[in-house]
Amino acid sequence: MLTIRPPSDIVPSEITPREQYLTRREFIAHAAMGSAAALIGTGIGTAQAEQVSGRIEGYRAAAPIGEEATPFKDASSYNNYYEFSTDKYSPAGMAGRLKTRPWQVQVDGEVAKPRTFGIEDLLKLPQQERIYRMRCVEGWSMVIPWIGFEFSQLAQLVQPTANAKYVEFITAQQDTMPGIRMSILDWPYAEGLRIDEAMHPLTLLTVGMYGQLLPNQNGAPVRLVVPWKYGFKSAKSLVRIRFTSKQPGTAWNKAAANEYGFYSNVNPQVDHPRWSQATERRIGEFRKRPTLMFNGYADQVAGLYTGMDLNKNF
Ligand code: MTE
């Protein structure tokens, strides 16, 4: 029989036990969901009972950035997650079915020490909060307090070889995802970075946001965040990270190479072929605001692109 059990994968020292973070009413609601699932036996109810949520404790908090964070409610209910739906309001409900435990991330390719990490290994790494702007290529943006660790920390554990020039990020395909039965993209959703972009201190692997484990719709249980690039580079629900000698193909570039380049740096001077990128709508604001070069991170990252024609390498 299916019962509600505390998620076994969570490190107790890092995450408050379920009973402590759920209010009594919520806990009863969750428990009720579990017994309904037990009766039904299959379907959404069952999968929702598997969902892993909880507060993350002991991470290093971020310094404020002088911009207000987008309300959690908006960041967790207006999502692009095409494996579930092309509609932005649907993943919040549908991704409840995503099975995030057990979860493994295979890290291999051009590395001296290939290794498969369980999500519990990644949760044990020292976590820090980073408040980042996120600019979607569609022209909207948010400010999100992520919790995670620098990608370079993971790289250190597998020791990339001198042949590692790029990193490919491959995401989950599950039968919980109705979208992958449609040929919108070449599944699995995959992204790529040049090795120096991946190793840049701003590039994060995140396991949480707003002090909590990532909601499924935001890319649980582990997701890439590259704040100076359009949001689609920040691949959700990673299952494999491959260091490569050649530039990997990426899902959106394969779908429309003239619209979505490999680099996809936020750049108000290079328009999308079908719309301007000069301005953006911050979720929660009425007026559009100017889009910033490299999404406001130019001081940190412009040097990665010295001498490159950013019109050509869009
Ligand atoms: N990752 C996967 N696996 N599937 C997706 O559809 N959408 C991308 C990116 N990562 C996407 C993905 C796009 S277009 C954006 S804008 C961001 O996720 C949205 O992240 P959010 O829902 O957390 O705001």
mmCIF file of C-alpha atoms and ligand atoms in Angstrom:
data_model
loop_
_atom_site.group_PDB
_atom_site.id
_atom_site.type_symbol
_atom_site.label_atom_id
_atom_site.label_comp_id
_atom_site.label_asym_id
_atom_site.label_seq_id
_atom_site.Cartn_x
_atom_site.Cartn_y
_atom_site.Cartn_z
ATOM 1 C CA MET A 1 0.000 0.000 0.000
ATOM 2 C CA LEU A 2 1.163 3.454 -0.823
ATOM 3 C CA THR A 3 1.760 5.578 2.204
ATOM 4 C CA ILE A 4 3.154 9.048 2.688
ATOM 5 C CA ARG A 5 6.747 8.622 3.719
ATOM 6 C CA PRO A 6 9.372 11.231 4.460
ATOM 7 C CA PRO A 7 11.543 11.587 1.372
ATOM 8 C CA SER A 8 14.410 9.202 2.074
ATOM 9 C CA ASP A 9 16.833 11.013 -0.205
ATOM 10 C CA ILE A 10 16.935 14.275 1.713
ATOM 11 C CA VAL A 11 19.861 15.012 3.960
ATOM 12 C CA PRO A 12 18.277 15.582 7.381
ATOM 13 C CA SER A 13 20.865 18.163 8.405
ATOM 14 C CA GLU A 14 20.073 20.272 5.370
ATOM 15 C CA ILE A 15 16.362 20.026 5.035
ATOM 16 C CA THR A 16 13.683 20.374 7.651
ATOM 17 C CA PRO A 17 11.601 17.224 8.061
ATOM 18 C CA ARG A 18 8.345 17.294 6.188
ATOM 19 C CA GLU A 19 6.211 17.421 9.326
ATOM 20 C CA GLN A 20 7.988 20.557 10.510
ATOM 21 C CA TYR A 21 7.577 22.622 7.395
ATOM 22 C CA LEU A 22 4.055 21.617 6.563
ATOM 23 C CA THR A 23 1.466 23.279 8.739
ATOM 24 C CA ARG A 24 -0.859 20.788 10.399
ATOM 25 C CA ARG A 25 -3.608 21.570 7.901
ATOM 26 C CA GLU A 26 -1.294 21.103 4.915
ATOM 27 C CA PHE A 27 0.058 17.901 6.384
ATOM 28 C CA ILE A 28 -3.432 16.527 6.721
ATOM 29 C CA ALA A 29 -4.172 17.610 3.148
ATOM 30 C CA HIS A 30 -1.046 15.796 1.920
ATOM 31 C CA ALA A 31 -1.876 12.725 3.944
ATOM 32 C CA ALA A 32 -5.390 12.725 2.514
ATOM 33 C CA MET A 33 -3.926 12.893 -0.976
ATOM 34 C CA GLY A 34 -1.834 9.864 -0.126
ATOM 35 C CA SER A 35 -4.778 7.773 0.958
ATOM 36 C CA ALA A 36 -6.764 8.811 -2.125
ATOM 37 C CA ALA A 37 -3.784 7.722 -4.204
ATOM 38 C CA ALA A 38 -3.681 4.410 -2.378
ATOM 39 C CA LEU A 39 -7.310 3.828 -3.284
ATOM 40 C CA ILE A 40 -6.875 4.769 -6.907
ATOM 41 C CA GLY A 41 -3.602 2.940 -7.174
ATOM 42 C CA THR A 42 -2.331 4.731 -10.261
ATOM 43 C CA GLY A 43 -2.543 8.091 -11.957
ATOM 44 C CA ILE A 44 -1.842 11.643 -10.982
ATOM 45 C CA GLY A 45 -2.783 11.174 -7.346
ATOM 46 C CA THR A 46 -0.080 8.579 -6.901
ATOM 47 C CA ALA A 47 2.544 10.667 -8.618
ATOM 48 C CA GLN A 48 1.672 13.741 -6.600
ATOM 49 C CA ALA A 49 2.207 11.758 -3.439
ATOM 50 C CA GLU A 50 5.782 11.164 -4.681
ATOM 51 C CA GLN A 51 6.520 14.853 -5.086
ATOM 52 C CA VAL A 52 9.438 15.966 -2.969
ATOM 53 C CA SER A 53 9.286 19.402 -1.423
ATOM 54 C CA GLY A 54 10.739 21.051 1.614
ATOM 55 C CA ARG A 55 12.822 23.897 2.936
ATOM 56 C CA ILE A 56 16.557 23.890 2.393
ATOM 57 C CA GLU A 57 18.532 24.784 5.486
ATOM 58 C CA GLY A 58 22.086 25.899 6.019
ATOM 59 C CA TYR A 59 22.779 27.561 2.676
ATOM 60 C CA ARG A 60 24.754 30.783 2.403
ATOM 61 C CA ALA A 61 22.220 33.559 1.871
ATOM 62 C CA ALA A 62 22.684 36.038 -0.979
ATOM 63 C CA ALA A 63 23.303 39.735 -0.529
ATOM 64 C CA PRO A 64 20.363 41.794 -1.833
ATOM 65 C CA ILE A 65 20.775 43.009 -5.438
ATOM 66 C CA GLY A 66 18.549 46.076 -5.174
ATOM 67 C CA GLU A 67 15.792 44.505 -7.239
ATOM 68 C CA GLU A 68 12.708 42.906 -5.830
ATOM 69 C CA ALA A 69 12.357 39.177 -6.298
ATOM 70 C CA THR A 70 9.404 38.063 -8.399
ATOM 71 C CA PRO A 71 6.755 36.598 -6.063
ATOM 72 C CA PHE A 72 7.217 32.829 -5.626
ATOM 73 C CA LYS A 73 3.645 32.355 -6.764
ATOM 74 C CA ASP A 74 4.423 33.872 -10.176
ATOM 75 C CA ALA A 75 7.789 32.157 -10.611
ATOM 76 C CA SER A 76 6.209 28.789 -9.855
ATOM 77 C CA SER A 77 3.018 29.172 -11.881
ATOM 78 C CA TYR A 78 4.171 30.822 -15.136
ATOM 79 C CA ASN A 79 6.632 28.363 -16.629
ATOM 80 C CA ASN A 80 8.094 27.110 -19.857
ATOM 81 C CA TYR A 81 8.401 23.341 -19.618
ATOM 82 C CA TYR A 82 7.619 21.974 -23.064
ATOM 83 C CA GLU A 83 7.928 18.337 -22.007
ATOM 84 C CA PHE A 84 4.644 18.958 -20.204
ATOM 85 C CA SER A 85 2.938 21.657 -22.230
ATOM 86 C CA THR A 86 3.568 24.628 -24.478
ATOM 87 C CA ASP A 87 1.081 26.547 -22.335
ATOM 88 C CA LYS A 88 2.771 28.464 -19.506
ATOM 89 C CA TYR A 89 0.128 27.910 -16.844
ATOM 90 C CA SER A 90 -0.103 24.121 -17.277
ATOM 91 C CA PRO A 91 3.318 22.854 -16.089
ATOM 92 C CA ALA A 92 2.574 23.995 -12.499
ATOM 93 C CA GLY A 93 -0.132 21.345 -12.271
ATOM 94 C CA MET A 94 1.089 18.747 -14.734
ATOM 95 C CA ALA A 95 4.706 18.562 -13.522
ATOM 96 C CA GLY A 96 3.422 17.190 -10.225
ATOM 97 C CA ARG A 97 3.651 13.855 -12.042
ATOM 98 C CA LEU A 98 7.378 14.192 -12.676
ATOM 99 C CA LYS A 99 9.145 11.484 -10.709
ATOM 100 C CA THR A 100 12.159 13.127 -9.065
ATOM 101 C CA ARG A 101 13.262 10.286 -6.777
ATOM 102 C CA PRO A 102 15.340 8.248 -7.265
ATOM 103 C CA TRP A 103 17.338 10.617 -9.506
ATOM 104 C CA GLN A 104 20.785 10.334 -10.953
ATOM 105 C CA VAL A 105 22.948 12.638 -13.002
ATOM 106 C CA GLN A 106 25.550 10.941 -15.158
ATOM 107 C CA VAL A 107 28.644 13.102 -15.687
ATOM 108 C CA ASP A 108 30.972 11.804 -18.376
ATOM 109 C CA GLY A 109 32.670 12.467 -21.700
ATOM 110 C CA GLU A 110 36.033 14.242 -21.723
ATOM 111 C CA VAL A 111 36.744 13.792 -18.015
ATOM 112 C CA ALA A 112 39.362 11.838 -16.075
ATOM 113 C CA LYS A 113 36.861 10.614 -13.476
ATOM 114 C CA PRO A 114 33.399 9.990 -14.936
ATOM 115 C CA ARG A 115 30.836 9.600 -12.178
ATOM 116 C CA THR A 116 27.125 9.202 -11.641
ATOM 117 C CA PHE A 117 25.800 11.379 -8.839
ATOM 118 C CA GLY A 118 22.642 10.610 -6.928
ATOM 119 C CA ILE A 119 20.572 13.699 -6.174
ATOM 120 C CA GLU A 120 21.422 13.138 -2.509
ATOM 121 C CA ASP A 121 25.143 13.599 -3.365
ATOM 122 C CA LEU A 122 24.400 16.925 -5.037
ATOM 123 C CA LEU A 123 22.253 18.090 -2.093
ATOM 124 C CA LYS A 124 25.220 17.439 0.196
ATOM 125 C CA LEU A 125 27.459 19.941 -1.622
ATOM 126 C CA PRO A 126 27.689 23.365 0.081
ATOM 127 C CA GLN A 127 24.727 25.355 -1.220
ATOM 128 C CA GLN A 128 24.495 29.078 -1.695
ATOM 129 C CA GLU A 129 21.765 31.478 -2.654
ATOM 130 C CA ARG A 130 22.111 33.693 -5.731
ATOM 131 C CA ILE A 131 19.532 36.256 -6.741
ATOM 132 C CA TYR A 132 19.579 36.419 -10.546
ATOM 133 C CA ARG A 133 17.585 38.148 -13.230
ATOM 134 C CA MET A 134 16.089 35.706 -15.723
ATOM 135 C CA ARG A 135 15.238 37.004 -19.192
ATOM 136 C CA CYS A 136 13.231 34.737 -21.469
ATOM 137 C CA VAL A 137 13.849 35.040 -25.209
ATOM 138 C CA GLU A 138 10.106 35.724 -25.545
ATOM 139 C CA GLY A 139 10.510 39.135 -23.885
ATOM 140 C CA TRP A 140 9.480 38.650 -20.240
ATOM 141 C CA SER A 141 11.713 38.514 -17.199
ATOM 142 C CA MET A 142 11.788 37.651 -13.498
ATOM 143 C CA VAL A 143 14.155 37.974 -10.537
ATOM 144 C CA ILE A 144 14.671 34.631 -8.795
ATOM 145 C CA PRO A 145 16.573 33.694 -5.620
ATOM 146 C CA TRP A 146 18.105 30.349 -6.600
ATOM 147 C CA ILE A 147 19.873 27.906 -4.298
ATOM 148 C CA GLY A 148 22.653 25.809 -5.719
ATOM 149 C CA PHE A 149 26.363 25.573 -6.347
ATOM 150 C CA GLU A 150 28.735 26.683 -9.056
ATOM 151 C CA PHE A 151 28.994 24.299 -11.998
ATOM 152 C CA SER A 152 32.791 24.441 -11.607
ATOM 153 C CA GLN A 153 32.455 22.674 -8.220
ATOM 154 C CA LEU A 154 30.946 19.666 -9.972
ATOM 155 C CA ALA A 155 33.559 19.845 -12.734
ATOM 156 C CA GLN A 156 36.325 19.636 -10.128
ATOM 157 C CA LEU A 157 34.942 16.310 -8.965
ATOM 158 C CA VAL A 158 35.178 14.726 -12.431
ATOM 159 C CA GLN A 159 38.317 16.495 -13.689
ATOM 160 C CA PRO A 160 37.698 17.620 -17.288
ATOM 161 C CA THR A 161 40.564 16.726 -19.661
ATOM 162 C CA ALA A 162 42.293 19.181 -22.021
ATOM 163 C CA ASN A 163 39.925 17.939 -24.781
ATOM 164 C CA ALA A 164 36.854 19.270 -22.933
ATOM 165 C CA LYS A 165 35.899 22.336 -24.962
ATOM 166 C CA TYR A 166 32.130 22.277 -24.447
ATOM 167 C CA VAL A 167 29.559 20.918 -22.025
ATOM 168 C CA GLU A 168 26.280 19.318 -23.052
ATOM 169 C CA PHE A 169 23.329 19.332 -20.638
ATOM 170 C CA ILE A 170 20.770 16.603 -21.255
ATOM 171 C CA THR A 171 17.396 16.607 -19.536
ATOM 172 C CA ALA A 172 14.888 13.988 -18.441
ATOM 173 C CA GLN A 173 12.441 12.097 -20.617
ATOM 174 C CA GLN A 174 9.735 10.293 -18.669
ATOM 175 C CA ASP A 175 6.406 8.802 -19.528
ATOM 176 C CA THR A 176 4.975 11.377 -17.100
ATOM 177 C CA MET A 177 5.636 13.988 -19.841
ATOM 178 C CA PRO A 178 2.913 14.206 -22.460
ATOM 179 C CA GLY A 179 4.786 16.875 -24.456
ATOM 180 C CA ILE A 180 7.546 14.527 -25.591
ATOM 181 C CA ARG A 181 5.023 12.550 -27.588
ATOM 182 C CA MET A 182 4.727 15.620 -29.807
ATOM 183 C CA SER A 183 7.499 16.540 -32.199
ATOM 184 C CA ILE A 184 7.848 20.153 -31.050
ATOM 185 C CA LEU A 185 11.544 19.687 -30.282
ATOM 186 C CA ASP A 186 14.113 16.982 -30.865
ATOM 187 C CA TRP A 187 13.801 15.301 -27.432
ATOM 188 C CA PRO A 188 15.448 15.054 -25.006
ATOM 189 C CA TYR A 189 15.682 18.806 -24.423
ATOM 190 C CA ALA A 190 19.410 19.475 -24.477
ATOM 191 C CA GLU A 191 21.539 22.561 -24.092
ATOM 192 C CA GLY A 192 25.207 23.403 -24.402
ATOM 193 C CA LEU A 193 27.839 25.856 -23.214
ATOM 194 C CA ARG A 194 31.435 26.537 -24.155
ATOM 195 C CA ILE A 195 33.671 25.232 -21.357
ATOM 196 C CA ASP A 196 34.712 28.720 -20.214
ATOM 197 C CA GLU A 197 31.039 29.747 -20.022
ATOM 198 C CA ALA A 198 30.212 26.643 -18.004
ATOM 199 C CA MET A 199 33.144 27.233 -15.635
ATOM 200 C CA HIS A 200 32.270 30.911 -15.121
ATOM 201 C CA PRO A 201 31.423 31.597 -11.451
ATOM 202 C CA LEU A 202 27.938 32.858 -12.388
ATOM 203 C CA THR A 203 26.964 29.486 -13.907
ATOM 204 C CA LEU A 204 25.017 27.465 -11.359
ATOM 205 C CA LEU A 205 23.507 24.080 -10.908
ATOM 206 C CA THR A 206 20.471 24.757 -8.762
ATOM 207 C CA VAL A 207 18.465 22.492 -6.478
ATOM 208 C CA GLY A 208 16.203 25.119 -4.955
ATOM 209 C CA MET A 209 14.650 28.547 -5.090
ATOM 210 C CA TYR A 210 13.048 30.850 -2.490
ATOM 211 C CA GLY A 211 14.548 28.741 0.292
ATOM 212 C CA GLN A 212 12.861 25.535 -0.874
ATOM 213 C CA LEU A 213 13.655 22.550 -3.035
ATOM 214 C CA LEU A 214 12.857 23.322 -6.679
ATOM 215 C CA PRO A 215 9.216 22.862 -7.581
ATOM 216 C CA ASN A 216 8.940 20.261 -10.365
ATOM 217 C CA GLN A 217 7.741 22.844 -12.872
ATOM 218 C CA ASN A 218 10.902 24.880 -12.289
ATOM 219 C CA GLY A 219 13.178 21.965 -13.133
ATOM 220 C CA ALA A 220 13.401 19.700 -10.109
ATOM 221 C CA PRO A 221 15.486 18.128 -8.849
ATOM 222 C CA VAL A 222 18.494 19.858 -10.439
ATOM 223 C CA ARG A 223 18.631 22.500 -13.099
ATOM 224 C CA LEU A 224 21.167 24.679 -14.901
ATOM 225 C CA VAL A 225 21.017 28.478 -14.464
ATOM 226 C CA VAL A 226 23.048 30.755 -16.762
ATOM 227 C CA PRO A 227 21.830 34.276 -15.946
ATOM 228 C CA TRP A 228 23.392 36.222 -18.834
ATOM 229 C CA LYS A 229 21.765 34.018 -21.487
ATOM 230 C CA TYR A 230 18.158 33.701 -22.570
ATOM 231 C CA GLY A 231 16.197 31.474 -20.220
ATOM 232 C CA PHE A 232 16.005 28.523 -22.605
ATOM 233 C CA LYS A 233 19.721 27.850 -22.056
ATOM 234 C CA SER A 234 18.906 27.061 -18.392
ATOM 235 C CA ALA A 235 17.907 23.436 -18.929
ATOM 236 C CA LYS A 236 15.602 21.821 -16.369
ATOM 237 C CA SER A 237 15.650 18.401 -14.722
ATOM 238 C CA LEU A 238 19.167 17.356 -15.765
ATOM 239 C CA VAL A 239 20.030 13.672 -16.104
ATOM 240 C CA ARG A 240 23.343 13.836 -17.913
ATOM 241 C CA ILE A 241 26.211 16.302 -18.225
ATOM 242 C CA ARG A 242 28.699 15.468 -20.950
ATOM 243 C CA PHE A 243 32.015 17.226 -21.522
ATOM 244 C CA THR A 244 32.735 17.220 -25.264
ATOM 245 C CA SER A 245 35.451 18.219 -27.706
ATOM 246 C CA LYS A 246 32.914 19.442 -30.285
ATOM 247 C CA GLN A 247 30.093 21.945 -29.982
ATOM 248 C CA PRO A 248 26.975 19.941 -29.068
ATOM 249 C CA GLY A 249 23.642 20.348 -30.807
ATOM 250 C CA THR A 250 20.975 22.121 -28.771
ATOM 251 C CA ALA A 251 17.214 21.620 -28.849
ATOM 252 C CA TRP A 252 16.146 25.125 -29.890
ATOM 253 C CA ASN A 253 18.984 25.569 -32.369
ATOM 254 C CA LYS A 254 18.001 22.303 -34.050
ATOM 255 C CA ALA A 255 14.373 23.439 -34.155
ATOM 256 C CA ALA A 256 15.090 26.884 -35.681
ATOM 257 C CA ALA A 257 18.768 27.670 -36.306
ATOM 258 C CA ASN A 258 18.017 31.121 -37.741
ATOM 259 C CA GLU A 259 16.153 32.127 -34.546
ATOM 260 C CA TYR A 260 18.081 30.483 -31.713
ATOM 261 C CA GLY A 261 21.874 30.476 -31.860
ATOM 262 C CA PHE A 262 24.249 28.408 -29.759
ATOM 263 C CA TYR A 263 25.297 31.402 -27.659
ATOM 264 C CA SER A 264 21.927 33.073 -27.063
ATOM 265 C CA ASN A 265 23.411 35.764 -24.844
ATOM 266 C CA VAL A 266 20.868 38.363 -23.771
ATOM 267 C CA ASN A 267 21.565 41.212 -26.192
ATOM 268 C CA PRO A 268 19.221 44.179 -26.703
ATOM 269 C CA GLN A 269 21.065 45.048 -29.925
ATOM 270 C CA VAL A 270 20.431 41.748 -31.687
ATOM 271 C CA ASP A 271 16.753 41.227 -32.376
ATOM 272 C CA HIS A 272 14.990 37.932 -32.725
ATOM 273 C CA PRO A 273 13.997 37.655 -36.412
ATOM 274 C CA ARG A 274 10.336 38.030 -35.375
ATOM 275 C CA TRP A 275 10.505 40.575 -32.530
ATOM 276 C CA SER A 276 12.686 43.216 -30.906
ATOM 277 C CA GLN A 277 14.869 42.290 -27.936
ATOM 278 C CA ALA A 278 15.403 45.930 -26.879
ATOM 279 C CA THR A 279 12.873 45.805 -24.029
ATOM 280 C CA GLU A 280 11.239 43.275 -21.717
ATOM 281 C CA ARG A 281 8.244 42.946 -19.436
ATOM 282 C CA ARG A 282 9.202 42.144 -15.860
ATOM 283 C CA ILE A 283 6.489 39.834 -14.535
ATOM 284 C CA GLY A 284 4.357 41.937 -12.174
ATOM 285 C CA GLU A 285 5.146 45.233 -13.918
ATOM 286 C CA PHE A 286 3.026 47.043 -16.449
ATOM 287 C CA ARG A 287 5.555 49.110 -18.388
ATOM 288 C CA LYS A 288 8.310 47.495 -20.377
ATOM 289 C CA ARG A 289 11.860 48.154 -19.236
ATOM 290 C CA PRO A 290 15.045 48.274 -21.326
ATOM 291 C CA THR A 291 16.849 44.963 -21.686
ATOM 292 C CA LEU A 292 20.420 45.110 -20.410
ATOM 293 C CA MET A 293 23.452 43.813 -22.309
ATOM 294 C CA PHE A 294 24.213 40.290 -21.065
ATOM 295 C CA ASN A 295 21.144 40.745 -18.849
ATOM 296 C CA GLY A 296 23.092 43.177 -16.658
ATOM 297 C CA TYR A 297 26.079 40.852 -16.141
ATOM 298 C CA ALA A 298 28.350 42.498 -18.761
ATOM 299 C CA ASP A 299 31.023 43.457 -16.210
ATOM 300 C CA GLN A 300 31.449 39.805 -15.293
ATOM 301 C CA VAL A 301 31.016 38.052 -18.650
ATOM 302 C CA ALA A 302 31.745 40.401 -21.578
ATOM 303 C CA GLY A 303 35.380 39.221 -21.518
ATOM 304 C CA LEU A 304 34.269 35.725 -22.567
ATOM 305 C CA TYR A 305 33.327 37.134 -25.973
ATOM 306 C CA THR A 306 36.211 39.522 -26.722
ATOM 307 C CA GLY A 307 36.753 39.793 -30.472
ATOM 308 C CA MET A 308 33.606 37.840 -31.357
ATOM 309 C CA ASP A 309 30.972 39.231 -33.697
ATOM 310 C CA LEU A 310 27.860 38.921 -31.516
ATOM 311 C CA ASN A 311 25.562 39.507 -34.504
ATOM 312 C CA LYS A 312 26.952 36.406 -36.135
ATOM 313 C CA ASN A 313 27.387 34.417 -32.919
ATOM 314 C CA PHE A 314 23.910 35.164 -31.615
HETATM 315 N N1 MTE B 1 14.186 22.984 -19.765
HETATM 316 C C1 MTE B 1 13.478 21.944 -20.235
HETATM 317 N N2 MTE B 1 13.904 20.695 -19.972
HETATM 318 N N3 MTE B 1 12.333 22.108 -20.955
HETATM 319 C C2 MTE B 1 11.878 23.356 -21.279
HETATM 320 O O1 MTE B 1 10.836 23.485 -21.959
HETATM 321 N N4 MTE B 1 12.230 25.775 -21.090
HETATM 322 C C3 MTE B 1 13.278 26.794 -21.037
HETATM 323 C C4 MTE B 1 14.125 26.674 -19.773
HETATM 324 N N5 MTE B 1 14.488 25.297 -19.522
HETATM 325 C C5 MTE B 1 12.614 24.486 -20.806
HETATM 326 C C6 MTE B 1 13.778 24.243 -20.021
HETATM 327 C C7 MTE B 1 12.755 28.150 -21.157
HETATM 328 S S1 MTE B 1 12.192 28.618 -22.702
HETATM 329 C C8 MTE B 1 12.753 29.033 -20.117
HETATM 330 S S2 MTE B 1 12.338 30.672 -20.329
HETATM 331 C C9 MTE B 1 13.080 28.583 -18.763
HETATM 332 O O2 MTE B 1 13.378 27.201 -18.687
HETATM 333 C C10 MTE B 1 11.900 28.870 -17.852
HETATM 334 O O3 MTE B 1 12.224 28.559 -16.521
HETATM 335 P P1 MTE B 1 11.138 28.760 -15.360
HETATM 336 O O4 MTE B 1 9.919 28.021 -15.740
HETATM 337 O O5 MTE B 1 11.791 28.247 -14.131
HETATM 338 O O6 MTE B 1 10.880 30.251 -15.287
#
